[in-house]
PDB file of C-alpha atoms and ligand atoms in Angstrom:
ATOM      1  CA  UNK A 266      49.331  11.647 -28.315  1.00 45.00           C
ATOM      2  CA  UNK A 267      49.350   8.008 -27.394  1.00 49.00           C
ATOM      3  CA  UNK A 268      48.288   8.730 -23.843  1.00 54.00           C
ATOM      4  CA  UNK A 269      45.609  11.059 -25.049  1.00 57.00           C
ATOM      5  CA  UNK A 270      44.259   8.385 -27.369  1.00 59.00           C
ATOM      6  CA  UNK A 271      44.083   5.892 -24.558  1.00 61.00           C
ATOM      7  CA  UNK A 272      42.278   8.204 -22.188  1.00 66.00           C
ATOM      8  CA  UNK A 273      39.658   9.129 -24.769  1.00 67.00           C
ATOM      9  CA  UNK A 274      39.270   5.413 -25.440  1.00 65.00           C
ATOM     10  CA  UNK A 275      38.765   4.838 -21.747  1.00 70.00           C
ATOM     11  CA  UNK A 276      36.317   7.699 -21.587  1.00 66.00           C
ATOM     12  CA  UNK A 277      34.431   6.187 -24.493  1.00 67.00           C
ATOM     13  CA  UNK A 278      34.366   2.848 -22.715  1.00 77.00           C
ATOM     14  CA  UNK A 279      33.092   4.382 -19.509  1.00 83.00           C
ATOM     15  CA  UNK A 280      30.400   6.310 -21.329  1.00 83.00           C
ATOM     16  CA  UNK A 281      29.323   3.141 -23.137  1.00 83.00           C
ATOM     17  CA  UNK A 282      29.293   1.160 -19.915  1.00 86.00           C
ATOM     18  CA  UNK A 283      27.204   3.819 -18.253  1.00 85.00           C
ATOM     19  CA  UNK A 284      24.719   3.808 -21.107  1.00 85.00           C
ATOM     20  CA  UNK A 285      24.457   0.022 -21.039  1.00 86.00           C
ATOM     21  CA  UNK A 286      23.962   0.064 -17.311  1.00 87.00           C
ATOM     22  CA  UNK A 287      21.258   2.751 -17.603  1.00 86.00           C
ATOM     23  CA  UNK A 288      19.472   0.744 -20.250  1.00 87.00           C
ATOM     24  CA  UNK A 289      19.580  -2.433 -18.128  1.00 91.00           C
ATOM     25  CA  UNK A 290      18.364  -0.596 -15.038  1.00 92.00           C
ATOM     26  CA  UNK A 291      15.448   0.826 -17.000  1.00 92.00           C
ATOM     27  CA  UNK A 292      14.548  -2.582 -18.385  1.00 94.00           C
ATOM     28  CA  UNK A 293      14.768  -4.152 -14.921  1.00 95.00           C
ATOM     29  CA  UNK A 294      12.414  -1.511 -13.491  1.00 96.00           C
ATOM     30  CA  UNK A 295      10.095  -1.780 -16.477  1.00 96.00           C
ATOM     31  CA  UNK A 296       9.831  -5.511 -15.825  1.00 94.00           C
ATOM     32  CA  UNK A 297       8.469  -4.766 -12.337  1.00 96.00           C
ATOM     33  CA  UNK A 298       6.283  -1.830 -13.261  1.00 97.00           C
ATOM     34  CA  UNK A 299       3.169  -3.830 -14.156  1.00 95.00           C
ATOM     35  CA  UNK A 300       2.906  -5.675 -10.856  1.00 94.00           C
ATOM     36  CA  UNK A 301       3.858  -2.557  -8.926  1.00 96.00           C
ATOM     37  CA  UNK A 302       1.005  -0.768 -10.686  1.00 97.00           C
ATOM     38  CA  UNK A 303       3.179   2.121 -11.841  1.00 98.00           C
ATOM     39  CA  UNK A 304       1.455   2.601 -15.195  1.00 98.00           C
ATOM     40  CA  UNK A 305      -1.431   4.916 -15.847  1.00 97.00           C
ATOM     41  CA  UNK A 306      -3.190   6.286 -18.887  1.00 98.00           C
ATOM     42  CA  UNK A 307      -3.750   9.853 -19.911  1.00 98.00           C
ATOM     43  CA  UNK A 308      -6.482  10.703 -22.387  1.00 98.00           C
ATOM     44  CA  UNK A 309      -6.418  13.339 -25.126  1.00 98.00           C
ATOM     45  CA  UNK A 310      -9.549  14.431 -26.969  1.00 97.00           C
ATOM     46  CA  UNK A 311      -9.931  14.406 -30.745  1.00 97.00           C
ATOM     47  CA  UNK A 312     -12.267  17.210 -31.713  1.00 97.00           C
ATOM     48  CA  UNK A 313     -14.673  16.878 -34.640  1.00 96.00           C
ATOM     49  CA  UNK A 314     -14.352  20.121 -36.603  1.00 96.00           C
ATOM     50  CA  UNK A 315     -17.938  20.023 -37.831  1.00 94.00           C
ATOM     51  CA  UNK A 316     -19.442  19.545 -34.377  1.00 93.00           C
ATOM     52  CA  UNK A 317     -16.826  21.176 -32.170  1.00 92.00           C
ATOM     53  CA  UNK A 318     -17.267  18.220 -29.856  1.00 93.00           C
ATOM     54  CA  UNK A 319     -15.114  15.418 -28.537  1.00 95.00           C
ATOM     55  CA  UNK A 320     -15.447  12.782 -31.245  1.00 94.00           C
ATOM     56  CA  UNK A 321     -12.735  10.447 -30.025  1.00 97.00           C
ATOM     57  CA  UNK A 322     -10.067   9.873 -27.415  1.00 98.00           C
ATOM     58  CA  UNK A 323      -6.455   8.721 -27.631  1.00 98.00           C
ATOM     59  CA  UNK A 324      -5.180   6.779 -24.629  1.00 98.00           C
ATOM     60  CA  UNK A 325      -1.513   7.530 -23.920  1.00 98.00           C
ATOM     61  CA  UNK A 326       0.647   5.493 -21.578  1.00 98.00           C
ATOM     62  CA  UNK A 327       2.440   7.074 -18.611  1.00 98.00           C
ATOM     63  CA  UNK A 328       4.931   5.478 -16.213  1.00 98.00           C
ATOM     64  CA  UNK A 329       5.249   6.806 -12.704  1.00 97.00           C
ATOM     65  CA  UNK A 330       8.651   5.536 -11.608  1.00 95.00           C
ATOM     66  CA  UNK A 331       9.225   5.513  -7.812  1.00 93.00           C
ATOM     67  CA  UNK A 332      12.507   7.502  -8.095  1.00 93.00           C
ATOM     68  CA  UNK A 333      12.552   8.971 -11.571  1.00 92.00           C
ATOM     69  CA  UNK A 334       9.019  10.361 -11.444  1.00 95.00           C
ATOM     70  CA  UNK A 335       6.989  10.483 -14.637  1.00 94.00           C
ATOM     71  CA  UNK A 336       9.066   8.874 -17.403  1.00 93.00           C
ATOM     72  CA  UNK A 337       8.273   9.913 -20.977  1.00 93.00           C
ATOM     73  CA  UNK A 338       6.996   7.222 -23.360  1.00 96.00           C
ATOM     74  CA  UNK A 339       9.639   8.464 -25.799  1.00 95.00           C
ATOM     75  CA  UNK A 340      12.172   7.032 -23.311  1.00 94.00           C
ATOM     76  CA  UNK A 341      10.569   3.802 -22.119  1.00 96.00           C
ATOM     77  CA  UNK A 342       8.506   2.626 -25.127  1.00 96.00           C
ATOM     78  CA  UNK A 343      11.667   1.847 -27.167  1.00 95.00           C
ATOM     79  CA  UNK A 344      13.043  -0.190 -24.221  1.00 95.00           C
ATOM     80  CA  UNK A 345       9.700  -1.961 -23.853  1.00 96.00           C
ATOM     81  CA  UNK A 346       9.726  -2.774 -27.558  1.00 95.00           C
ATOM     82  CA  UNK A 347      13.292  -4.103 -27.677  1.00 93.00           C
ATOM     83  CA  UNK A 348      12.697  -6.286 -24.643  1.00 94.00           C
ATOM     84  CA  UNK A 349       9.246  -7.359 -25.925  1.00 93.00           C
ATOM     85  CA  UNK A 350       7.794  -6.198 -22.603  1.00 96.00           C
ATOM     86  CA  UNK A 351       5.521  -4.112 -24.816  1.00 97.00           C
ATOM     87  CA  UNK A 352       3.328  -7.195 -25.337  1.00 96.00           C
ATOM     88  CA  UNK A 353       2.095  -7.544 -21.724  1.00 96.00           C
ATOM     89  CA  UNK A 354       2.266  -3.776 -21.151  1.00 98.00           C
ATOM     90  CA  UNK A 355       0.296  -3.140 -24.325  1.00 98.00           C
ATOM     91  CA  UNK A 356      -2.303  -5.661 -23.216  1.00 97.00           C
ATOM     92  CA  UNK A 357      -2.676  -3.731 -19.953  1.00 98.00           C
ATOM     93  CA  UNK A 358      -3.169  -0.531 -21.968  1.00 98.00           C
ATOM     94  CA  UNK A 359      -5.862  -2.136 -24.116  1.00 98.00           C
ATOM     95  CA  UNK A 360      -7.688  -3.554 -21.128  1.00 98.00           C
ATOM     96  CA  UNK A 361      -7.497  -0.345 -19.091  1.00 98.00           C
ATOM     97  CA  UNK A 362      -8.590   1.930 -21.957  1.00 98.00           C
ATOM     98  CA  UNK A 363     -11.547  -0.301 -22.852  1.00 98.00           C
ATOM     99  CA  UNK A 364     -12.589  -0.645 -19.234  1.00 98.00           C
ATOM    100  CA  UNK A 365     -12.361   3.126 -18.671  1.00 98.00           C
ATOM    101  CA  UNK A 366     -14.339   3.932 -21.797  1.00 98.00           C
ATOM    102  CA  UNK A 367     -17.058   1.466 -20.757  1.00 98.00           C
ATOM    103  CA  UNK A 368     -17.170   2.991 -17.270  1.00 98.00           C
ATOM    104  CA  UNK A 369     -17.645   6.482 -18.778  1.00 97.00           C
ATOM    105  CA  UNK A 370     -20.429   5.169 -20.999  1.00 96.00           C
ATOM    106  CA  UNK A 371     -22.098   3.459 -18.042  1.00 96.00           C
ATOM    107  CA  UNK A 372     -21.916   6.755 -16.135  1.00 94.00           C
ATOM    108  CA  UNK A 373     -23.964   8.380 -18.897  1.00 93.00           C
ATOM    109  CA  UNK A 374     -21.135  10.271 -20.586  1.00 94.00           C
ATOM    110  CA  UNK A 375     -21.166  10.594 -24.383  1.00 94.00           C
ATOM    111  CA  UNK A 376     -20.203   7.438 -26.259  1.00 95.00           C
ATOM    112  CA  UNK A 377     -17.003   7.980 -28.223  1.00 96.00           C
ATOM    113  CA  UNK A 378     -14.180   5.813 -29.519  1.00 98.00           C
ATOM    114  CA  UNK A 379     -11.035   5.280 -27.526  1.00 98.00           C
ATOM    115  CA  UNK A 380      -7.881   4.870 -29.635  1.00 98.00           C
ATOM    116  CA  UNK A 381      -5.043   2.682 -28.367  1.00 98.00           C
ATOM    117  CA  UNK A 382      -1.528   2.572 -29.840  1.00 98.00           C
ATOM    118  CA  UNK A 383      -0.524  -0.891 -30.961  1.00 97.00           C
ATOM    119  CA  UNK A 384       3.160  -1.749 -31.270  1.00 95.00           C
ATOM    120  CA  UNK A 385       4.280  -3.826 -34.238  1.00 92.00           C
ATOM    121  CA  UNK A 386       5.327  -6.565 -31.787  1.00 92.00           C
ATOM    122  CA  UNK A 387       1.804  -6.750 -30.417  1.00 94.00           C
ATOM    123  CA  UNK A 388       0.374  -6.678 -33.902  1.00 92.00           C
ATOM    124  CA  UNK A 389       2.589  -9.577 -34.995  1.00 89.00           C
ATOM    125  CA  UNK A 390       1.793 -11.604 -31.904  1.00 89.00           C
ATOM    126  CA  UNK A 391      -0.151 -14.673 -32.967  1.00 85.00           C
ATOM    127  CA  UNK A 392      -2.891 -14.171 -30.413  1.00 93.00           C
ATOM    128  CA  UNK A 393      -3.586 -10.470 -30.989  1.00 95.00           C
ATOM    129  CA  UNK A 394      -7.047 -10.983 -32.513  1.00 97.00           C
ATOM    130  CA  UNK A 395      -8.102 -13.362 -29.714  1.00 97.00           C
ATOM    131  CA  UNK A 396      -6.633 -11.032 -27.095  1.00 98.00           C
ATOM    132  CA  UNK A 397      -8.648  -8.074 -28.344  1.00 98.00           C
ATOM    133  CA  UNK A 398     -11.831 -10.152 -28.614  1.00 98.00           C
ATOM    134  CA  UNK A 399     -11.337 -11.333 -25.032  1.00 98.00           C
ATOM    135  CA  UNK A 400     -10.666  -7.818 -23.707  1.00 98.00           C
ATOM    136  CA  UNK A 401     -13.834  -6.502 -25.376  1.00 98.00           C
ATOM    137  CA  UNK A 402     -15.782  -9.404 -23.860  1.00 98.00           C
ATOM    138  CA  UNK A 403     -14.318  -8.918 -20.382  1.00 98.00           C
ATOM    139  CA  UNK A 404     -14.824  -5.155 -20.302  1.00 98.00           C
ATOM    140  CA  UNK A 405     -18.177  -5.181 -22.100  1.00 98.00           C
ATOM    141  CA  UNK A 406     -17.085  -2.406 -24.471  1.00 98.00           C
ATOM    142  CA  UNK A 407     -18.710  -2.605 -27.885  1.00 98.00           C
ATOM    143  CA  UNK A 408     -16.049  -3.034 -30.643  1.00 98.00           C
ATOM    144  CA  UNK A 409     -17.194   0.109 -32.476  1.00 98.00           C
ATOM    145  CA  UNK A 410     -15.856   2.156 -29.540  1.00 98.00           C
ATOM    146  CA  UNK A 411     -12.313   0.822 -29.853  1.00 98.00           C
ATOM    147  CA  UNK A 412      -9.817   2.113 -32.390  1.00 98.00           C
ATOM    148  CA  UNK A 413      -6.337   0.666 -32.910  1.00 98.00           C
ATOM    149  CA  UNK A 414      -3.529   2.963 -34.034  1.00 97.00           C
ATOM    150  CA  UNK A 415      -0.792   1.275 -36.007  1.00 94.00           C
ATOM    151  CA  UNK A 416       2.078   2.874 -37.896  1.00 91.00           C
ATOM    152  CA  UNK A 417       3.022   2.565 -41.527  1.00 87.00           C
ATOM    153  CA  UNK A 418       5.946   0.349 -40.546  1.00 84.00           C
ATOM    154  CA  UNK A 419       3.603  -2.656 -40.509  1.00 81.00           C
ATOM    155  CA  UNK A 420       3.633  -2.364 -44.299  1.00 78.00           C
ATOM    156  CA  UNK A 421       7.276  -3.464 -44.249  1.00 80.00           C
ATOM    157  CA  UNK A 422       6.320  -6.826 -42.792  1.00 81.00           C
ATOM    158  CA  UNK A 423       4.624  -9.878 -44.288  1.00 84.00           C
ATOM    159  CA  UNK A 424       1.842  -8.090 -46.191  1.00 85.00           C
ATOM    160  CA  UNK A 425      -0.454 -11.107 -46.518  1.00 88.00           C
ATOM    161  CA  UNK A 426      -0.261 -11.687 -42.784  1.00 90.00           C
ATOM    162  CA  UNK A 427      -0.870  -8.000 -42.033  1.00 90.00           C
ATOM    163  CA  UNK A 428      -3.960  -7.930 -44.252  1.00 92.00           C
ATOM    164  CA  UNK A 429      -5.342 -11.104 -42.654  1.00 94.00           C
ATOM    165  CA  UNK A 430      -4.949  -9.652 -39.163  1.00 94.00           C
ATOM    166  CA  UNK A 431      -6.405  -6.261 -40.126  1.00 95.00           C
ATOM    167  CA  UNK A 432      -9.327  -7.964 -41.843  1.00 96.00           C
ATOM    168  CA  UNK A 433     -10.071 -10.102 -38.774  1.00 97.00           C
ATOM    169  CA  UNK A 434     -10.081  -6.955 -36.602  1.00 97.00           C
ATOM    170  CA  UNK A 435     -12.222  -5.100 -39.149  1.00 97.00           C
ATOM    171  CA  UNK A 436     -14.706  -8.023 -39.230  1.00 97.00           C
ATOM    172  CA  UNK A 437     -14.869  -7.896 -35.448  1.00 97.00           C
ATOM    173  CA  UNK A 438     -16.062  -4.282 -35.752  1.00 98.00           C
ATOM    174  CA  UNK A 439     -12.947  -2.630 -34.350  1.00 98.00           C
ATOM    175  CA  UNK A 440     -11.692   0.566 -36.062  1.00 98.00           C
ATOM    176  CA  UNK A 441      -8.170   0.863 -37.424  1.00 97.00           C
ATOM    177  CA  UNK A 442      -6.133   3.979 -38.075  1.00 97.00           C
ATOM    178  CA  UNK A 443      -2.705   4.615 -39.544  1.00 94.00           C
ATOM    179  CA  UNK A 444      -0.716   6.738 -37.093  1.00 95.00           C
ATOM    180  CA  UNK A 445       2.060   9.215 -37.978  1.00 94.00           C
ATOM    181  CA  UNK A 446       0.913   9.115 -41.585  1.00 92.00           C
ATOM    182  CA  UNK A 447       3.455  10.484 -44.034  1.00 87.00           C
ATOM    183  CA  UNK A 448       6.558   9.824 -41.964  1.00 88.00           C
ATOM    184  CA  UNK A 449       7.182   6.250 -43.120  1.00 79.00           C
ATOM    185  CA  UNK A 450       8.652   4.990 -46.362  1.00 68.00           C
ATOM    186  CA  UNK A 451       5.733   3.146 -47.824  1.00 61.00           C
ATOM    187  CA  UNK A 452       2.948   5.631 -47.507  1.00 60.00           C
ATOM    188  CA  UNK A 453       0.776   5.043 -50.523  1.00 75.00           C
ATOM    189  CA  UNK A 454       0.923   1.528 -51.833  1.00 75.00           C
ATOM    190  CA  UNK A 455      -0.707  -0.174 -48.872  1.00 80.00           C
ATOM    191  CA  UNK A 456      -3.643   2.192 -48.781  1.00 84.00           C
ATOM    192  CA  UNK A 457      -5.199   0.240 -51.633  1.00 82.00           C
ATOM    193  CA  UNK A 458      -4.891  -3.087 -49.878  1.00 85.00           C
ATOM    194  CA  UNK A 459      -5.250  -2.522 -46.165  1.00 90.00           C
ATOM    195  CA  UNK A 460      -8.663  -2.491 -44.515  1.00 94.00           C
ATOM    196  CA  UNK A 461      -8.430   0.727 -42.479  1.00 95.00           C
ATOM    197  CA  UNK A 462     -10.783   3.502 -41.378  1.00 96.00           C
ATOM    198  CA  UNK A 463      -8.614   6.513 -40.732  1.00 97.00           C
ATOM    199  CA  UNK A 464      -5.342   8.335 -41.357  1.00 96.00           C
ATOM    200  CA  UNK A 465      -3.686  10.437 -38.690  1.00 97.00           C
ATOM    201  CA  UNK A 466      -1.568  13.165 -40.255  1.00 96.00           C
ATOM    202  CA  UNK A 467       1.682  13.512 -38.357  1.00 95.00           C
ATOM    203  CA  UNK A 468       2.413  16.630 -36.336  1.00 96.00           C
ATOM    204  CA  UNK A 469       5.497  17.400 -38.450  1.00 94.00           C
ATOM    205  CA  UNK A 470       3.220  18.410 -41.354  1.00 94.00           C
ATOM    206  CA  UNK A 471       1.197  20.704 -39.123  1.00 96.00           C
ATOM    207  CA  UNK A 472       4.258  22.410 -37.686  1.00 94.00           C
ATOM    208  CA  UNK A 473       5.235  24.186 -40.911  1.00 90.00           C
ATOM    209  CA  UNK A 474       1.766  24.470 -42.374  1.00 93.00           C
ATOM    210  CA  UNK A 475       1.122  28.055 -41.364  1.00 91.00           C
ATOM    211  CA  UNK A 476       4.330  29.498 -42.851  1.00 92.00           C
ATOM    212  CA  UNK A 477       4.923  27.088 -45.722  1.00 93.00           C
ATOM    213  CA  UNK A 478       2.573  26.912 -48.723  1.00 94.00           C
ATOM    214  CA  UNK A 479       4.060  23.612 -49.952  1.00 94.00           C
ATOM    215  CA  UNK A 480       3.385  21.992 -46.609  1.00 92.00           C
ATOM    216  CA  UNK A 481      -0.214  23.226 -46.791  1.00 96.00           C
ATOM    217  CA  UNK A 482      -0.617  21.707 -50.251  1.00 96.00           C
ATOM    218  CA  UNK A 483       0.631  18.357 -48.983  1.00 94.00           C
ATOM    219  CA  UNK A 484      -1.833  18.366 -46.101  1.00 96.00           C
ATOM    220  CA  UNK A 485      -4.679  19.393 -48.438  1.00 97.00           C
ATOM    221  CA  UNK A 486      -3.756  16.601 -50.856  1.00 95.00           C
ATOM    222  CA  UNK A 487      -3.575  13.955 -48.116  1.00 94.00           C
ATOM    223  CA  UNK A 488      -7.058  14.911 -46.931  1.00 97.00           C
ATOM    224  CA  UNK A 489      -8.559  14.836 -50.443  1.00 97.00           C
ATOM    225  CA  UNK A 490      -6.903  11.493 -51.166  1.00 94.00           C
ATOM    226  CA  UNK A 491      -8.043   9.972 -47.868  1.00 95.00           C
ATOM    227  CA  UNK A 492     -11.618  11.093 -48.385  1.00 96.00           C
ATOM    228  CA  UNK A 493     -11.710   9.752 -51.922  1.00 94.00           C
ATOM    229  CA  UNK A 494     -10.599   6.388 -50.496  1.00 92.00           C
ATOM    230  CA  UNK A 495     -13.406   6.567 -47.937  1.00 94.00           C
ATOM    231  CA  UNK A 496     -11.084   7.240 -44.997  1.00 96.00           C
ATOM    232  CA  UNK A 497     -11.523   9.691 -42.144  1.00 97.00           C
ATOM    233  CA  UNK A 498      -8.674  12.082 -41.313  1.00 98.00           C
ATOM    234  CA  UNK A 499      -7.374  13.231 -37.957  1.00 98.00           C
ATOM    235  CA  UNK A 500      -4.690  15.919 -37.818  1.00 98.00           C
ATOM    236  CA  UNK A 501      -2.365  15.563 -34.862  1.00 97.00           C
ATOM    237  CA  UNK A 502      -0.401  18.121 -32.875  1.00 98.00           C
ATOM    238  CA  UNK A 503      -2.315  21.334 -33.605  1.00 98.00           C
ATOM    239  CA  UNK A 504      -1.122  24.062 -31.261  1.00 98.00           C
ATOM    240  CA  UNK A 505      -2.605  27.194 -32.863  1.00 97.00           C
ATOM    241  CA  UNK A 506      -6.026  28.384 -33.925  1.00 96.00           C
ATOM    242  CA  UNK A 507      -4.601  29.272 -37.302  1.00 96.00           C
ATOM    243  CA  UNK A 508      -3.757  25.624 -37.923  1.00 97.00           C
ATOM    244  CA  UNK A 509      -7.291  24.652 -36.980  1.00 97.00           C
ATOM    245  CA  UNK A 510      -8.740  27.209 -39.403  1.00 97.00           C
ATOM    246  CA  UNK A 511      -6.603  25.920 -42.255  1.00 97.00           C
ATOM    247  CA  UNK A 512      -7.522  22.296 -41.472  1.00 98.00           C
ATOM    248  CA  UNK A 513     -11.187  23.227 -41.297  1.00 97.00           C
ATOM    249  CA  UNK A 514     -10.903  24.822 -44.741  1.00 97.00           C
ATOM    250  CA  UNK A 515      -9.499  21.537 -46.036  1.00 98.00           C
ATOM    251  CA  UNK A 516     -12.452  19.627 -44.546  1.00 98.00           C
ATOM    252  CA  UNK A 517     -10.238  17.697 -42.126  1.00 98.00           C
ATOM    253  CA  UNK A 518     -12.543  15.575 -39.928  1.00 98.00           C
ATOM    254  CA  UNK A 519     -10.882  15.694 -36.510  1.00 98.00           C
ATOM    255  CA  UNK A 520      -8.085  17.576 -34.812  1.00 98.00           C
ATOM    256  CA  UNK A 521      -6.053  16.452 -31.812  1.00 98.00           C
ATOM    257  CA  UNK A 522      -3.646  18.865 -30.170  1.00 98.00           C
ATOM    258  CA  UNK A 523      -2.701  21.124 -27.306  1.00 98.00           C
ATOM    259  CA  UNK A 524      -4.874  23.888 -28.833  1.00 97.00           C
ATOM    260  CA  UNK A 525      -7.854  21.926 -27.477  1.00 96.00           C
ATOM    261  CA  UNK A 526      -6.307  19.922 -24.655  1.00 97.00           C
ATOM    262  CA  UNK A 527      -3.190  18.160 -23.465  1.00 97.00           C
ATOM    263  CA  UNK A 528      -3.551  14.495 -22.522  1.00 98.00           C
ATOM    264  CA  UNK A 529      -5.352  14.419 -19.154  1.00 97.00           C
ATOM    265  CA  UNK A 530      -5.701  11.974 -16.255  1.00 97.00           C
ATOM    266  CA  UNK A 531      -8.973  10.021 -16.327  1.00 98.00           C
ATOM    267  CA  UNK A 532     -10.805  12.149 -13.791  1.00 97.00           C
ATOM    268  CA  UNK A 533     -10.012  15.461 -15.489  1.00 97.00           C
ATOM    269  CA  UNK A 534     -10.879  13.959 -18.845  1.00 97.00           C
ATOM    270  CA  UNK A 535     -14.309  12.881 -17.593  1.00 96.00           C
ATOM    271  CA  UNK A 536     -15.116  16.516 -16.789  1.00 94.00           C
ATOM    272  CA  UNK A 537     -14.167  17.525 -20.297  1.00 93.00           C
ATOM    273  CA  UNK A 538     -16.263  14.699 -21.733  1.00 93.00           C
ATOM    274  CA  UNK A 539     -19.198  15.787 -19.627  1.00 89.00           C
ATOM    275  CA  UNK A 540     -19.067  19.266 -21.156  1.00 83.00           C
ATOM    276  CA  UNK A 541     -18.341  17.576 -24.467  1.00 74.00           C
ATOM    277  CA  UNK A 542     -18.454  20.747 -26.518  1.00 65.00           C
ATOM    278  CA  UNK A 543     -14.912  22.100 -26.540  1.00 60.00           C
ATOM    279  CA  UNK A 544     -15.099  25.181 -28.738  1.00 56.00           C
TER     280      UNK A 544
HETATM  281  P1  LIG B 196       1.818   9.232 -30.804  1.00 64.80           P
HETATM  282  O1  LIG B 196       1.039   7.978 -30.863  1.00 64.80           O
HETATM  283  O2  LIG B 196       2.110   9.920 -32.094  1.00 64.80           O
HETATM  284  O3  LIG B 196       1.018  10.162 -29.798  1.00 64.80           O
HETATM  285  C1  LIG B 196       0.880  11.555 -29.929  1.00 64.80           C
HETATM  286  C2  LIG B 196       1.893  12.274 -29.079  1.00 64.80           C
HETATM  287  O4  LIG B 196       1.844  13.667 -29.402  1.00 64.80           O
HETATM  288  C3  LIG B 196       1.611  12.188 -27.584  1.00 64.80           C
HETATM  289  O5  LIG B 196       2.871  12.184 -26.910  1.00 64.80           O
HETATM  290  C4  LIG B 196       0.856  13.480 -27.328  1.00 64.80           C
HETATM  291  O6  LIG B 196       0.926  13.902 -25.988  1.00 64.80           O
HETATM  292  C5  LIG B 196       1.593  14.414 -28.236  1.00 64.80           C
HETATM  293  N1  LIG B 196       0.813  15.585 -28.627  1.00 64.80           N
HETATM  294  C6  LIG B 196      -0.505  15.675 -28.891  1.00 64.80           C
HETATM  295  N2  LIG B 196      -0.863  16.924 -29.240  1.00 64.80           N
HETATM  296  C7  LIG B 196       0.276  17.667 -29.221  1.00 64.80           C
HETATM  297  C8  LIG B 196       0.565  19.052 -29.482  1.00 64.80           C
HETATM  298  O7  LIG B 196      -0.287  19.856 -29.828  1.00 64.80           O
HETATM  299  N3  LIG B 196       1.881  19.429 -29.332  1.00 64.80           N
HETATM  300  C9  LIG B 196       2.861  18.569 -28.948  1.00 64.80           C
HETATM  301  N4  LIG B 196       4.101  19.027 -28.837  1.00 64.80           N
HETATM  302  N5  LIG B 196       2.610  17.256 -28.704  1.00 64.80           N
HETATM  303  C10 LIG B 196       1.341  16.819 -28.837  1.00 64.80           C
HETATM  304  P2  LIG B 196       3.213  11.145 -25.743  1.00 64.80           P
HETATM  305  O8  LIG B 196       2.003  10.890 -24.912  1.00 64.80           O
HETATM  306  O9  LIG B 196       4.457  11.624 -25.079  1.00 64.80           O
HETATM  307  O10 LIG B 196       3.521   9.796 -26.512  1.00 64.80           O
HETATM  308  C11 LIG B 196       4.636   9.695 -27.350  1.00 64.80           C
HETATM  309  C12 LIG B 196       4.598   8.418 -28.162  1.00 64.80           C
HETATM  310  O11 LIG B 196       4.740   7.269 -27.329  1.00 64.80           O
HETATM  311  C13 LIG B 196       3.282   8.205 -28.917  1.00 64.80           C
HETATM  312  O12 LIG B 196       3.240   8.989 -30.071  1.00 64.80           O
HETATM  313  C14 LIG B 196       3.365   6.719 -29.176  1.00 64.80           C
HETATM  314  O13 LIG B 196       4.179   6.457 -30.290  1.00 64.80           O
HETATM  315  C15 LIG B 196       4.054   6.215 -27.916  1.00 64.80           C
HETATM  316  N6  LIG B 196       3.029   5.685 -26.999  1.00 64.80           N
HETATM  317  C16 LIG B 196       2.307   6.332 -26.047  1.00 64.80           C
HETATM  318  N7  LIG B 196       1.475   5.480 -25.414  1.00 64.80           N
HETATM  319  C17 LIG B 196       1.653   4.264 -25.985  1.00 64.80           C
HETATM  320  C18 LIG B 196       1.085   2.968 -25.772  1.00 64.80           C
HETATM  321  O14 LIG B 196       0.179   2.733 -24.957  1.00 64.80           O
HETATM  322  N8  LIG B 196       1.556   1.941 -26.553  1.00 64.80           N
HETATM  323  C19 LIG B 196       2.531   2.157 -27.509  1.00 64.80           C
HETATM  324  N9  LIG B 196       2.935   1.103 -28.241  1.00 64.80           N
HETATM  325  N10 LIG B 196       3.066   3.357 -27.730  1.00 64.80           N
HETATM  326  C20 LIG B 196       2.636   4.405 -26.991  1.00 64.80           C
HETATM  327 CA1  LIG B 197      -0.907   7.486 -31.667  1.00 64.80          CA
HETATM  328 CA1  LIG B 198       0.838  10.059 -34.011  1.00 64.80          CA
HETATM  329 CA1  LIG B 199       4.535   9.913 -32.989  1.00 64.80          CA
END
């Protein structure tokens, strides 16, 4: 028994060591990824249900690692956040998305908003408002064509500070949306106080919507509430036509999901934007 205990302890130690090593290796590579130009953005359309056209775009970060291939953001974003590398990486995302959107506009493609995910660490960074102002200036993109996606977790931080930052961004003319709405702990209270334009209903609500009447009622109620507060609503992660029909019945404004398109590389996305009408 004693021996057994020791070997499982050793196994545990080895597994831990391996995990720590993995984590460090990933962080080391992530540190080099910017200068090695290993990041790229994919773009996913948000379809306006009334028009059937691309009404917005979400920019999603991809990392092409020299040995690992395409690494999922679910894997590397947490490492980037813990190491605070998300601040310079996130700035690259903002710059690249704004620059790309401006280039599409200059090429005569329809003018739509590009949404960029903002990590809490970026949002709390003292210079975030100046950084965004500078990026808009440098790329020439008009602020109305940039949307920032933040999660409900910002509501758990210094509320006064959060409101000041959101207000400064709002005054600049940038749009703000609450991402993954309904998955956090503090869903409702901040809606009264935060200057925001849009809620994005999390995919988890859409998943059970077709088979579960309660889930449908929740989605319907979120949309009614958002509209009565003057907010737009995007539903995220729609994979079936049935979901789209239900959301349309609830007067949801926009839908983003594989049913219309997966996130695409810039070139493929431009073709979709050129056609504009998706269904
Ligand atoms: P998110 O912001 O909630 O982004 C939506 C995710 O859902 C994307 O995953 C998208 O590809 C996926 N998705 C969209 N429609 C469907 C669908 O119909 N079915 C399914 N199964 N999935 C769908 P992705 O690109 O892997 O990104 C994962 C997460 O990584 C994002 O979730 C976001 O939290 C984070 N992320 C991605 N890019 C950035 C970035 O530039 N900065 C930061 N801070 N986080 C990012
Ligand atoms: Ca998002
Ligand atoms: Ca989301
Ligand atoms: Ca998410």
